[in-house]
Amino acid sequence: MTTAPSTRTSPERRTGRPRDHLTPGAGCVVALFVLLAVLGPLLAPHDPNAVDPLNVNAGPSVTHLLGTDDTGRDLLSRLIAGTRASLAAPAVVIAASTTLGTLLALAAAWFGGWPDRFVSGALDIVFGFPGLIMAVLVAAVFGAGLTAPIVALSIAYLPLITRVVRSAAIKERGLPYVSALQLLGAPTARIWLRHLLPNLLPLVLVQATIGFGYALLDVAAVSFLGLGSRPPDPEWGLMVSNGAPSILAGRPQQSLYAGIAILIVVVAFNLLGTGLSRRLLGENA
């Protein structure tokens, strides 16, 4: 007895391209680090700032799974506890730049004319200053700490979100439903909040996700230069800097582990952003 061949087709055959396994995996990695950022102090096996002179630069052991640094502090505890500080600053940068950038993009696209030219010209000026250099200069003027670099990077990241959203908002602004809403007397704020912004939200989400990885790198670089987080904070960029002198002595674990953590998060956010652009925007990138 023979059976009829199945007419069901796999997702790969229906869409004409292989199933995406990287995006869910990247999302899981991002979710894991966010969970560590929230619960880090509770999950750390030791006090991340507790100094143990008898276990300086110790190798991995049952007590210290990843070993200790040059003052005897547990590296695993510092990596876990440092997740919050390492992710919080980039999150503030992206939240501030995305919110302000989206509002500027909507205003420029909606009013056009000189407001659009003013916003575009201001963005061109800001775009001429690399974000990291701006953050370093501001930190050098106002003193070490994360507040000044966060403000500087938030401004530096404005063009990355505003330019893309502005182009999409101009296209959305020209659609017939917007003119119909205006003819019906709908307030501008209602059109923005109820129609334009929800339609632009997928693009904003993709840009923010991709930008997060770059913001994390810039914040870590500022801390590496000694202008961001201050000792004994267990921030990843600062850990890379603190462990640098031990590399030549054959003890690279502090810088190595912190660098690997930065690499994993940056790659995960980039893969997640690329996957979201395919799923939400239908892009082939």
PDB file of C-alpha atoms in Angstrom:
ATOM      1  CA  MET A   1       0.000   0.000   0.000  1.00  0.00           C
ATOM      2  CA  THR A   2       1.458   3.324  -1.014  1.00  0.00           C
ATOM      3  CA  THR A   3       0.757   6.672   0.539  1.00  0.00           C
ATOM      4  CA  ALA A   4       0.292   9.887  -1.297  1.00  0.00           C
ATOM      5  CA  PRO A   5       3.215  12.265  -1.052  1.00  0.00           C
ATOM      6  CA  SER A   6       2.772  15.025   1.457  1.00  0.00           C
ATOM      7  CA  THR A   7       1.777  18.378   0.022  1.00  0.00           C
ATOM      8  CA  ARG A   8       3.024  20.273   3.036  1.00  0.00           C
ATOM      9  CA  THR A   9       5.992  22.458   2.314  1.00  0.00           C
ATOM     10  CA  SER A  10       8.703  23.513   4.701  1.00  0.00           C
ATOM     11  CA  PRO A  11       9.168  27.153   5.684  1.00  0.00           C
ATOM     12  CA  GLU A  12      12.357  27.181   3.603  1.00  0.00           C
ATOM     13  CA  ARG A  13      10.453  26.204   0.426  1.00  0.00           C
ATOM     14  CA  ARG A  14       7.556  28.584   1.112  1.00  0.00           C
ATOM     15  CA  THR A  15       9.787  31.619   1.629  1.00  0.00           C
ATOM     16  CA  GLY A  16      12.489  30.645  -0.826  1.00  0.00           C
ATOM     17  CA  ARG A  17      15.278  31.117   1.730  1.00  0.00           C
ATOM     18  CA  PRO A  18      16.674  29.069   4.621  1.00  0.00           C
ATOM     19  CA  ARG A  19      15.182  29.387   8.066  1.00  0.00           C
ATOM     20  CA  ASP A  20      16.871  31.978  10.245  1.00  0.00           C
ATOM     21  CA  HIS A  21      18.445  30.356  13.294  1.00  0.00           C
ATOM     22  CA  LEU A  22      20.809  33.211  14.199  1.00  0.00           C
ATOM     23  CA  THR A  23      18.179  35.744  15.226  1.00  0.00           C
ATOM     24  CA  PRO A  24      16.500  33.575  17.914  1.00  0.00           C
ATOM     25  CA  GLY A  25      19.934  32.558  19.190  1.00  0.00           C
ATOM     26  CA  ALA A  26      21.083  36.176  19.366  1.00  0.00           C
ATOM     27  CA  GLY A  27      17.845  37.080  21.117  1.00  0.00           C
ATOM     28  CA  CYS A  28      18.465  34.398  23.730  1.00  0.00           C
ATOM     29  CA  VAL A  29      21.996  35.680  24.327  1.00  0.00           C
ATOM     30  CA  VAL A  30      20.717  39.253  24.708  1.00  0.00           C
ATOM     31  CA  ALA A  31      17.980  38.079  27.089  1.00  0.00           C
ATOM     32  CA  LEU A  32      20.563  36.182  29.157  1.00  0.00           C
ATOM     33  CA  PHE A  33      22.775  39.249  29.578  1.00  0.00           C
ATOM     34  CA  VAL A  34      19.777  41.432  30.400  1.00  0.00           C
ATOM     35  CA  LEU A  35      18.841  38.906  33.082  1.00  0.00           C
ATOM     36  CA  LEU A  36      22.394  39.032  34.418  1.00  0.00           C
ATOM     37  CA  ALA A  37      22.194  42.825  34.481  1.00  0.00           C
ATOM     38  CA  VAL A  38      19.027  42.685  36.561  1.00  0.00           C
ATOM     39  CA  LEU A  39      19.976  39.834  38.897  1.00  0.00           C
ATOM     40  CA  GLY A  40      23.773  40.159  38.760  1.00  0.00           C
ATOM     41  CA  PRO A  41      24.399  41.082  42.425  1.00  0.00           C
ATOM     42  CA  LEU A  42      22.229  38.153  43.525  1.00  0.00           C
ATOM     43  CA  LEU A  43      23.921  35.638  41.209  1.00  0.00           C
ATOM     44  CA  ALA A  44      27.543  36.594  41.864  1.00  0.00           C
ATOM     45  CA  PRO A  45      29.170  33.863  43.984  1.00  0.00           C
ATOM     46  CA  HIS A  46      31.429  36.362  45.797  1.00  0.00           C
ATOM     47  CA  ASP A  47      31.568  40.034  46.616  1.00  0.00           C
ATOM     48  CA  PRO A  48      32.911  41.505  43.349  1.00  0.00           C
ATOM     49  CA  ASN A  49      34.973  44.109  45.235  1.00  0.00           C
ATOM     50  CA  ALA A  50      36.294  41.855  47.998  1.00  0.00           C
ATOM     51  CA  VAL A  51      40.115  41.860  47.955  1.00  0.00           C
ATOM     52  CA  ASP A  52      41.987  38.653  48.853  1.00  0.00           C
ATOM     53  CA  PRO A  53      45.781  39.218  49.040  1.00  0.00           C
ATOM     54  CA  LEU A  54      46.368  35.469  49.443  1.00  0.00           C
ATOM     55  CA  ASN A  55      44.786  34.666  46.048  1.00  0.00           C
ATOM     56  CA  VAL A  56      46.276  37.283  43.749  1.00  0.00           C
ATOM     57  CA  ASN A  57      46.142  36.278  40.064  1.00  0.00           C
ATOM     58  CA  ALA A  58      44.999  32.784  41.003  1.00  0.00           C
ATOM     59  CA  GLY A  59      43.989  30.393  38.277  1.00  0.00           C
ATOM     60  CA  PRO A  60      40.589  28.743  37.931  1.00  0.00           C
ATOM     61  CA  SER A  61      39.563  26.651  40.910  1.00  0.00           C
ATOM     62  CA  VAL A  62      36.499  25.315  42.652  1.00  0.00           C
ATOM     63  CA  THR A  63      36.316  28.477  44.751  1.00  0.00           C
ATOM     64  CA  HIS A  64      37.090  30.872  41.893  1.00  0.00           C
ATOM     65  CA  LEU A  65      35.827  29.352  38.649  1.00  0.00           C
ATOM     66  CA  LEU A  66      37.531  31.931  36.425  1.00  0.00           C
ATOM     67  CA  GLY A  67      40.366  32.793  38.789  1.00  0.00           C
ATOM     68  CA  THR A  68      41.137  36.135  40.407  1.00  0.00           C
ATOM     69  CA  ASP A  69      42.595  39.462  39.339  1.00  0.00           C
ATOM     70  CA  ASP A  70      45.716  41.296  40.516  1.00  0.00           C
ATOM     71  CA  THR A  71      44.105  42.109  43.878  1.00  0.00           C
ATOM     72  CA  GLY A  72      42.501  38.724  44.484  1.00  0.00           C
ATOM     73  CA  ARG A  73      38.968  39.673  43.466  1.00  0.00           C
ATOM     74  CA  ASP A  74      36.841  36.914  41.939  1.00  0.00           C
ATOM     75  CA  LEU A  75      36.677  37.432  38.168  1.00  0.00           C
ATOM     76  CA  LEU A  76      33.405  35.587  37.620  1.00  0.00           C
ATOM     77  CA  SER A  77      31.678  37.721  40.251  1.00  0.00           C
ATOM     78  CA  ARG A  78      33.071  40.890  38.713  1.00  0.00           C
ATOM     79  CA  LEU A  79      31.951  39.878  35.217  1.00  0.00           C
ATOM     80  CA  ILE A  80      28.445  39.084  36.423  1.00  0.00           C
ATOM     81  CA  ALA A  81      28.133  42.201  38.595  1.00  0.00           C
ATOM     82  CA  GLY A  82      29.665  44.336  35.850  1.00  0.00           C
ATOM     83  CA  THR A  83      26.947  43.386  33.380  1.00  0.00           C
ATOM     84  CA  ARG A  84      24.590  45.980  34.858  1.00  0.00           C
ATOM     85  CA  ALA A  85      27.043  48.883  34.588  1.00  0.00           C
ATOM     86  CA  SER A  86      28.253  47.744  31.167  1.00  0.00           C
ATOM     87  CA  LEU A  87      24.745  47.576  29.684  1.00  0.00           C
ATOM     88  CA  ALA A  88      23.070  50.428  31.573  1.00  0.00           C
ATOM     89  CA  ALA A  89      25.176  53.247  30.111  1.00  0.00           C
ATOM     90  CA  PRO A  90      24.704  52.177  26.450  1.00  0.00           C
ATOM     91  CA  ALA A  91      20.996  51.686  27.144  1.00  0.00           C
ATOM     92  CA  VAL A  92      20.714  55.287  28.361  1.00  0.00           C
ATOM     93  CA  VAL A  93      22.651  56.516  25.309  1.00  0.00           C
ATOM     94  CA  ILE A  94      20.405  54.648  22.870  1.00  0.00           C
ATOM     95  CA  ALA A  95      17.189  55.535  24.719  1.00  0.00           C
ATOM     96  CA  ALA A  96      18.051  59.253  24.756  1.00  0.00           C
ATOM     97  CA  SER A  97      19.323  59.442  21.170  1.00  0.00           C
ATOM     98  CA  THR A  98      16.442  57.341  19.816  1.00  0.00           C
ATOM     99  CA  THR A  99      13.743  59.346  21.580  1.00  0.00           C
ATOM    100  CA  LEU A 100      15.142  62.751  20.628  1.00  0.00           C
ATOM    101  CA  GLY A 101      16.167  61.581  17.155  1.00  0.00           C
ATOM    102  CA  THR A 102      12.700  60.231  16.381  1.00  0.00           C
ATOM    103  CA  LEU A 103      11.041  63.460  17.489  1.00  0.00           C
ATOM    104  CA  LEU A 104      13.456  65.532  15.375  1.00  0.00           C
ATOM    105  CA  ALA A 105      12.868  63.260  12.388  1.00  0.00           C
ATOM    106  CA  LEU A 106       9.089  63.565  12.698  1.00  0.00           C
ATOM    107  CA  ALA A 107       9.279  67.345  13.054  1.00  0.00           C
ATOM    108  CA  ALA A 108      11.604  67.710  10.063  1.00  0.00           C
ATOM    109  CA  ALA A 109       9.460  65.459   7.873  1.00  0.00           C
ATOM    110  CA  TRP A 110       6.174  67.013   8.965  1.00  0.00           C
ATOM    111  CA  PHE A 111       6.980  70.715   8.685  1.00  0.00           C
ATOM    112  CA  GLY A 112       9.610  70.595   5.929  1.00  0.00           C
ATOM    113  CA  GLY A 113      11.065  73.914   4.781  1.00  0.00           C
ATOM    114  CA  TRP A 114      13.505  75.642   7.092  1.00  0.00           C
ATOM    115  CA  PRO A 115      12.902  73.287  10.067  1.00  0.00           C
ATOM    116  CA  ASP A 116      13.949  70.373   7.873  1.00  0.00           C
ATOM    117  CA  ARG A 117      16.995  72.259   6.588  1.00  0.00           C
ATOM    118  CA  PHE A 118      17.958  73.280  10.125  1.00  0.00           C
ATOM    119  CA  VAL A 119      17.723  69.722  11.460  1.00  0.00           C
ATOM    120  CA  SER A 120      19.641  68.317   8.484  1.00  0.00           C
ATOM    121  CA  GLY A 121      22.389  70.934   8.815  1.00  0.00           C
ATOM    122  CA  ALA A 122      22.735  70.381  12.565  1.00  0.00           C
ATOM    123  CA  LEU A 123      22.959  66.627  12.032  1.00  0.00           C
ATOM    124  CA  ASP A 124      25.674  67.116   9.410  1.00  0.00           C
ATOM    125  CA  ILE A 125      27.719  69.094  11.936  1.00  0.00           C
ATOM    126  CA  VAL A 126      27.241  66.488  14.679  1.00  0.00           C
ATOM    127  CA  PHE A 127      28.028  63.686  12.237  1.00  0.00           C
ATOM    128  CA  GLY A 128      31.414  65.265  11.568  1.00  0.00           C
ATOM    129  CA  PHE A 129      32.534  64.533  15.145  1.00  0.00           C
ATOM    130  CA  PRO A 130      33.176  60.834  15.924  1.00  0.00           C
ATOM    131  CA  GLY A 131      31.231  59.809  18.997  1.00  0.00           C
ATOM    132  CA  LEU A 132      34.209  58.421  20.884  1.00  0.00           C
ATOM    133  CA  ILE A 133      36.310  61.543  20.350  1.00  0.00           C
ATOM    134  CA  MET A 134      33.418  63.734  21.472  1.00  0.00           C
ATOM    135  CA  ALA A 135      32.944  61.632  24.597  1.00  0.00           C
ATOM    136  CA  VAL A 136      36.660  61.759  25.431  1.00  0.00           C
ATOM    137  CA  LEU A 137      36.810  65.545  24.971  1.00  0.00           C
ATOM    138  CA  VAL A 138      33.731  66.116  27.112  1.00  0.00           C
ATOM    139  CA  ALA A 139      35.037  63.790  29.825  1.00  0.00           C
ATOM    140  CA  ALA A 140      38.395  65.543  29.770  1.00  0.00           C
ATOM    141  CA  VAL A 141      36.680  68.914  30.283  1.00  0.00           C
ATOM    142  CA  PHE A 142      34.076  67.950  32.882  1.00  0.00           C
ATOM    143  CA  GLY A 143      36.028  65.221  34.646  1.00  0.00           C
ATOM    144  CA  ALA A 144      35.955  61.437  34.722  1.00  0.00           C
ATOM    145  CA  GLY A 145      32.653  59.662  35.181  1.00  0.00           C
ATOM    146  CA  LEU A 146      29.923  58.257  32.980  1.00  0.00           C
ATOM    147  CA  THR A 147      27.541  61.233  33.035  1.00  0.00           C
ATOM    148  CA  ALA A 148      29.466  63.465  30.617  1.00  0.00           C
ATOM    149  CA  PRO A 149      30.314  60.657  28.132  1.00  0.00           C
ATOM    150  CA  ILE A 150      26.683  59.478  28.139  1.00  0.00           C
ATOM    151  CA  VAL A 151      25.462  62.983  27.242  1.00  0.00           C
ATOM    152  CA  ALA A 152      28.139  63.344  24.552  1.00  0.00           C
ATOM    153  CA  LEU A 153      27.434  59.935  23.016  1.00  0.00           C
ATOM    154  CA  SER A 154      23.686  60.557  23.095  1.00  0.00           C
ATOM    155  CA  ILE A 155      24.253  63.653  20.966  1.00  0.00           C
ATOM    156  CA  ALA A 156      26.762  61.880  18.720  1.00  0.00           C
ATOM    157  CA  TYR A 157      24.314  59.052  18.004  1.00  0.00           C
ATOM    158  CA  LEU A 158      21.497  61.403  16.969  1.00  0.00           C
ATOM    159  CA  PRO A 159      22.344  61.353  13.225  1.00  0.00           C
ATOM    160  CA  LEU A 160      22.346  57.544  13.152  1.00  0.00           C
ATOM    161  CA  ILE A 161      18.659  57.353  14.045  1.00  0.00           C
ATOM    162  CA  THR A 162      17.369  60.732  12.846  1.00  0.00           C
ATOM    163  CA  ARG A 163      18.522  60.447   9.230  1.00  0.00           C
ATOM    164  CA  VAL A 164      17.002  57.027   8.685  1.00  0.00           C
ATOM    165  CA  VAL A 165      13.722  57.801  10.445  1.00  0.00           C
ATOM    166  CA  ARG A 166      13.434  61.164   8.675  1.00  0.00           C
ATOM    167  CA  SER A 167      13.609  59.517   5.246  1.00  0.00           C
ATOM    168  CA  ALA A 168      10.932  57.001   6.205  1.00  0.00           C
ATOM    169  CA  ALA A 169       8.798  59.710   7.832  1.00  0.00           C
ATOM    170  CA  ILE A 170       8.864  61.823   4.660  1.00  0.00           C
ATOM    171  CA  LYS A 171       7.502  58.877   2.678  1.00  0.00           C
ATOM    172  CA  GLU A 172       4.865  58.201   5.339  1.00  0.00           C
ATOM    173  CA  ARG A 173       3.959  61.892   5.445  1.00  0.00           C
ATOM    174  CA  GLY A 174       3.097  61.813   1.737  1.00  0.00           C
ATOM    175  CA  LEU A 175       0.653  58.900   1.946  1.00  0.00           C
ATOM    176  CA  PRO A 176      -3.054  59.640   1.278  1.00  0.00           C
ATOM    177  CA  TYR A 177      -4.248  58.627   4.737  1.00  0.00           C
ATOM    178  CA  VAL A 178      -2.286  61.494   6.317  1.00  0.00           C
ATOM    179  CA  SER A 179      -3.969  64.048   4.066  1.00  0.00           C
ATOM    180  CA  ALA A 180      -7.334  62.453   4.817  1.00  0.00           C
ATOM    181  CA  LEU A 181      -6.735  62.763   8.553  1.00  0.00           C
ATOM    182  CA  GLN A 182      -5.792  66.409   8.169  1.00  0.00           C
ATOM    183  CA  LEU A 183      -8.945  67.097   6.153  1.00  0.00           C
ATOM    184  CA  LEU A 184     -10.973  65.490   8.925  1.00  0.00           C
ATOM    185  CA  GLY A 185      -9.397  67.928  11.374  1.00  0.00           C
ATOM    186  CA  ALA A 186      -7.275  65.405  13.306  1.00  0.00           C
ATOM    187  CA  PRO A 187      -4.755  67.181  15.571  1.00  0.00           C
ATOM    188  CA  THR A 188      -1.098  66.936  14.589  1.00  0.00           C
ATOM    189  CA  ALA A 189      -0.151  65.284  17.880  1.00  0.00           C
ATOM    190  CA  ARG A 190      -2.795  62.596  17.348  1.00  0.00           C
ATOM    191  CA  ILE A 191      -1.573  61.871  13.821  1.00  0.00           C
ATOM    192  CA  TRP A 192       1.980  61.544  15.114  1.00  0.00           C
ATOM    193  CA  LEU A 193       1.154  59.328  18.082  1.00  0.00           C
ATOM    194  CA  ARG A 194      -1.659  57.216  16.609  1.00  0.00           C
ATOM    195  CA  HIS A 195      -0.439  56.752  13.040  1.00  0.00           C
ATOM    196  CA  LEU A 196       3.041  57.954  12.067  1.00  0.00           C
ATOM    197  CA  LEU A 197       4.949  56.748  15.110  1.00  0.00           C
ATOM    198  CA  PRO A 198       3.433  53.217  15.183  1.00  0.00           C
ATOM    199  CA  ASN A 199       4.216  52.785  11.482  1.00  0.00           C
ATOM    200  CA  LEU A 200       7.811  53.927  12.022  1.00  0.00           C
ATOM    201  CA  LEU A 201       8.319  51.936  15.223  1.00  0.00           C
ATOM    202  CA  PRO A 202       9.780  48.791  13.549  1.00  0.00           C
ATOM    203  CA  LEU A 203      12.448  50.894  11.842  1.00  0.00           C
ATOM    204  CA  VAL A 204      13.214  52.707  15.097  1.00  0.00           C
ATOM    205  CA  LEU A 205      13.516  49.390  16.935  1.00  0.00           C
ATOM    206  CA  VAL A 206      15.946  47.995  14.349  1.00  0.00           C
ATOM    207  CA  GLN A 207      18.140  51.107  14.416  1.00  0.00           C
ATOM    208  CA  ALA A 208      18.200  51.151  18.223  1.00  0.00           C
ATOM    209  CA  THR A 209      19.112  47.471  18.436  1.00  0.00           C
ATOM    210  CA  ILE A 210      22.018  47.785  16.015  1.00  0.00           C
ATOM    211  CA  GLY A 211      23.182  51.039  17.600  1.00  0.00           C
ATOM    212  CA  PHE A 212      23.313  49.473  21.054  1.00  0.00           C
ATOM    213  CA  GLY A 213      26.354  47.374  20.177  1.00  0.00           C
ATOM    214  CA  TYR A 214      28.280  50.388  18.921  1.00  0.00           C
ATOM    215  CA  ALA A 215      27.296  52.398  21.992  1.00  0.00           C
ATOM    216  CA  LEU A 216      28.552  49.615  24.248  1.00  0.00           C
ATOM    217  CA  LEU A 217      31.911  49.659  22.442  1.00  0.00           C
ATOM    218  CA  ASP A 218      32.211  53.433  22.820  1.00  0.00           C
ATOM    219  CA  VAL A 219      31.299  53.403  26.509  1.00  0.00           C
ATOM    220  CA  ALA A 220      33.766  50.572  27.146  1.00  0.00           C
ATOM    221  CA  ALA A 221      36.474  52.500  25.270  1.00  0.00           C
ATOM    222  CA  VAL A 222      35.866  55.592  27.404  1.00  0.00           C
ATOM    223  CA  SER A 223      36.192  53.501  30.568  1.00  0.00           C
ATOM    224  CA  PHE A 224      39.284  51.808  29.145  1.00  0.00           C
ATOM    225  CA  LEU A 225      40.891  55.233  28.782  1.00  0.00           C
ATOM    226  CA  GLY A 226      40.127  55.993  32.431  1.00  0.00           C
ATOM    227  CA  LEU A 227      37.473  58.628  31.714  1.00  0.00           C
ATOM    228  CA  GLY A 228      34.349  56.577  32.421  1.00  0.00           C
ATOM    229  CA  SER A 229      33.670  54.199  35.285  1.00  0.00           C
ATOM    230  CA  ARG A 230      36.027  54.519  38.229  1.00  0.00           C
ATOM    231  CA  PRO A 231      37.672  51.749  40.302  1.00  0.00           C
ATOM    232  CA  PRO A 232      36.582  49.539  41.917  1.00  0.00           C
ATOM    233  CA  ASP A 233      33.469  49.419  39.697  1.00  0.00           C
ATOM    234  CA  PRO A 234      33.331  46.062  37.868  1.00  0.00           C
ATOM    235  CA  GLU A 235      32.651  47.582  34.439  1.00  0.00           C
ATOM    236  CA  TRP A 236      33.921  45.570  31.474  1.00  0.00           C
ATOM    237  CA  GLY A 237      35.874  48.351  29.761  1.00  0.00           C
ATOM    238  CA  LEU A 238      37.540  49.233  33.042  1.00  0.00           C
ATOM    239  CA  MET A 239      38.339  45.554  33.657  1.00  0.00           C
ATOM    240  CA  VAL A 240      40.084  45.349  30.275  1.00  0.00           C
ATOM    241  CA  SER A 241      42.142  48.395  31.243  1.00  0.00           C
ATOM    242  CA  ASN A 242      42.978  47.122  34.730  1.00  0.00           C
ATOM    243  CA  GLY A 243      44.082  43.768  33.364  1.00  0.00           C
ATOM    244  CA  ALA A 244      46.305  45.213  30.631  1.00  0.00           C
ATOM    245  CA  PRO A 245      49.506  45.399  32.762  1.00  0.00           C
ATOM    246  CA  SER A 246      49.181  41.707  33.624  1.00  0.00           C
ATOM    247  CA  ILE A 247      49.015  40.595  29.990  1.00  0.00           C
ATOM    248  CA  LEU A 248      52.780  40.865  29.478  1.00  0.00           C
ATOM    249  CA  ALA A 249      53.271  38.866  32.678  1.00  0.00           C
ATOM    250  CA  GLY A 250      51.304  35.980  31.184  1.00  0.00           C
ATOM    251  CA  ARG A 251      48.111  36.615  33.147  1.00  0.00           C
ATOM    252  CA  PRO A 252      45.620  37.939  30.574  1.00  0.00           C
ATOM    253  CA  GLN A 253      42.479  36.464  32.138  1.00  0.00           C
ATOM    254  CA  GLN A 254      40.946  39.707  33.449  1.00  0.00           C
ATOM    255  CA  SER A 255      41.251  41.568  30.130  1.00  0.00           C
ATOM    256  CA  LEU A 256      40.477  38.425  28.145  1.00  0.00           C
ATOM    257  CA  TYR A 257      37.233  37.552  29.916  1.00  0.00           C
ATOM    258  CA  ALA A 258      35.952  41.125  29.911  1.00  0.00           C
ATOM    259  CA  GLY A 259      36.846  41.505  26.225  1.00  0.00           C
ATOM    260  CA  ILE A 260      35.047  38.276  25.376  1.00  0.00           C
ATOM    261  CA  ALA A 261      31.943  39.488  27.227  1.00  0.00           C
ATOM    262  CA  ILE A 262      31.982  42.744  25.233  1.00  0.00           C
ATOM    263  CA  LEU A 263      32.469  40.834  21.972  1.00  0.00           C
ATOM    264  CA  ILE A 264      29.590  38.435  22.665  1.00  0.00           C
ATOM    265  CA  VAL A 265      27.134  41.213  23.501  1.00  0.00           C
ATOM    266  CA  VAL A 266      28.104  43.381  20.523  1.00  0.00           C
ATOM    267  CA  VAL A 267      27.836  40.478  18.061  1.00  0.00           C
ATOM    268  CA  ALA A 268      24.527  39.356  19.598  1.00  0.00           C
ATOM    269  CA  PHE A 269      22.955  42.812  19.258  1.00  0.00           C
ATOM    270  CA  ASN A 270      24.194  43.180  15.679  1.00  0.00           C
ATOM    271  CA  LEU A 271      22.816  39.777  14.685  1.00  0.00           C
ATOM    272  CA  LEU A 272      19.547  40.540  16.447  1.00  0.00           C
ATOM    273  CA  GLY A 273      19.256  43.895  14.704  1.00  0.00           C
ATOM    274  CA  THR A 274      19.989  42.356  11.307  1.00  0.00           C
ATOM    275  CA  GLY A 275      17.420  39.631  11.910  1.00  0.00           C
ATOM    276  CA  LEU A 276      14.807  42.154  13.023  1.00  0.00           C
ATOM    277  CA  SER A 277      15.402  44.194   9.864  1.00  0.00           C
ATOM    278  CA  ARG A 278      14.576  41.123   7.787  1.00  0.00           C
ATOM    279  CA  ARG A 279      11.538  40.163   9.814  1.00  0.00           C
ATOM    280  CA  LEU A 280      10.059  43.620  10.487  1.00  0.00           C
ATOM    281  CA  LEU A 281      11.177  45.566   7.428  1.00  0.00           C
ATOM    282  CA  GLY A 282      11.517  42.801   4.853  1.00  0.00           C
ATOM    283  CA  GLU A 283      15.111  43.734   4.089  1.00  0.00           C
ATOM    284  CA  ASN A 284      17.598  41.275   2.585  1.00  0.00           C
ATOM    285  CA  ALA A 285      20.484  42.513   4.656  1.00  0.00           C
TER     286      ALA A 285
END
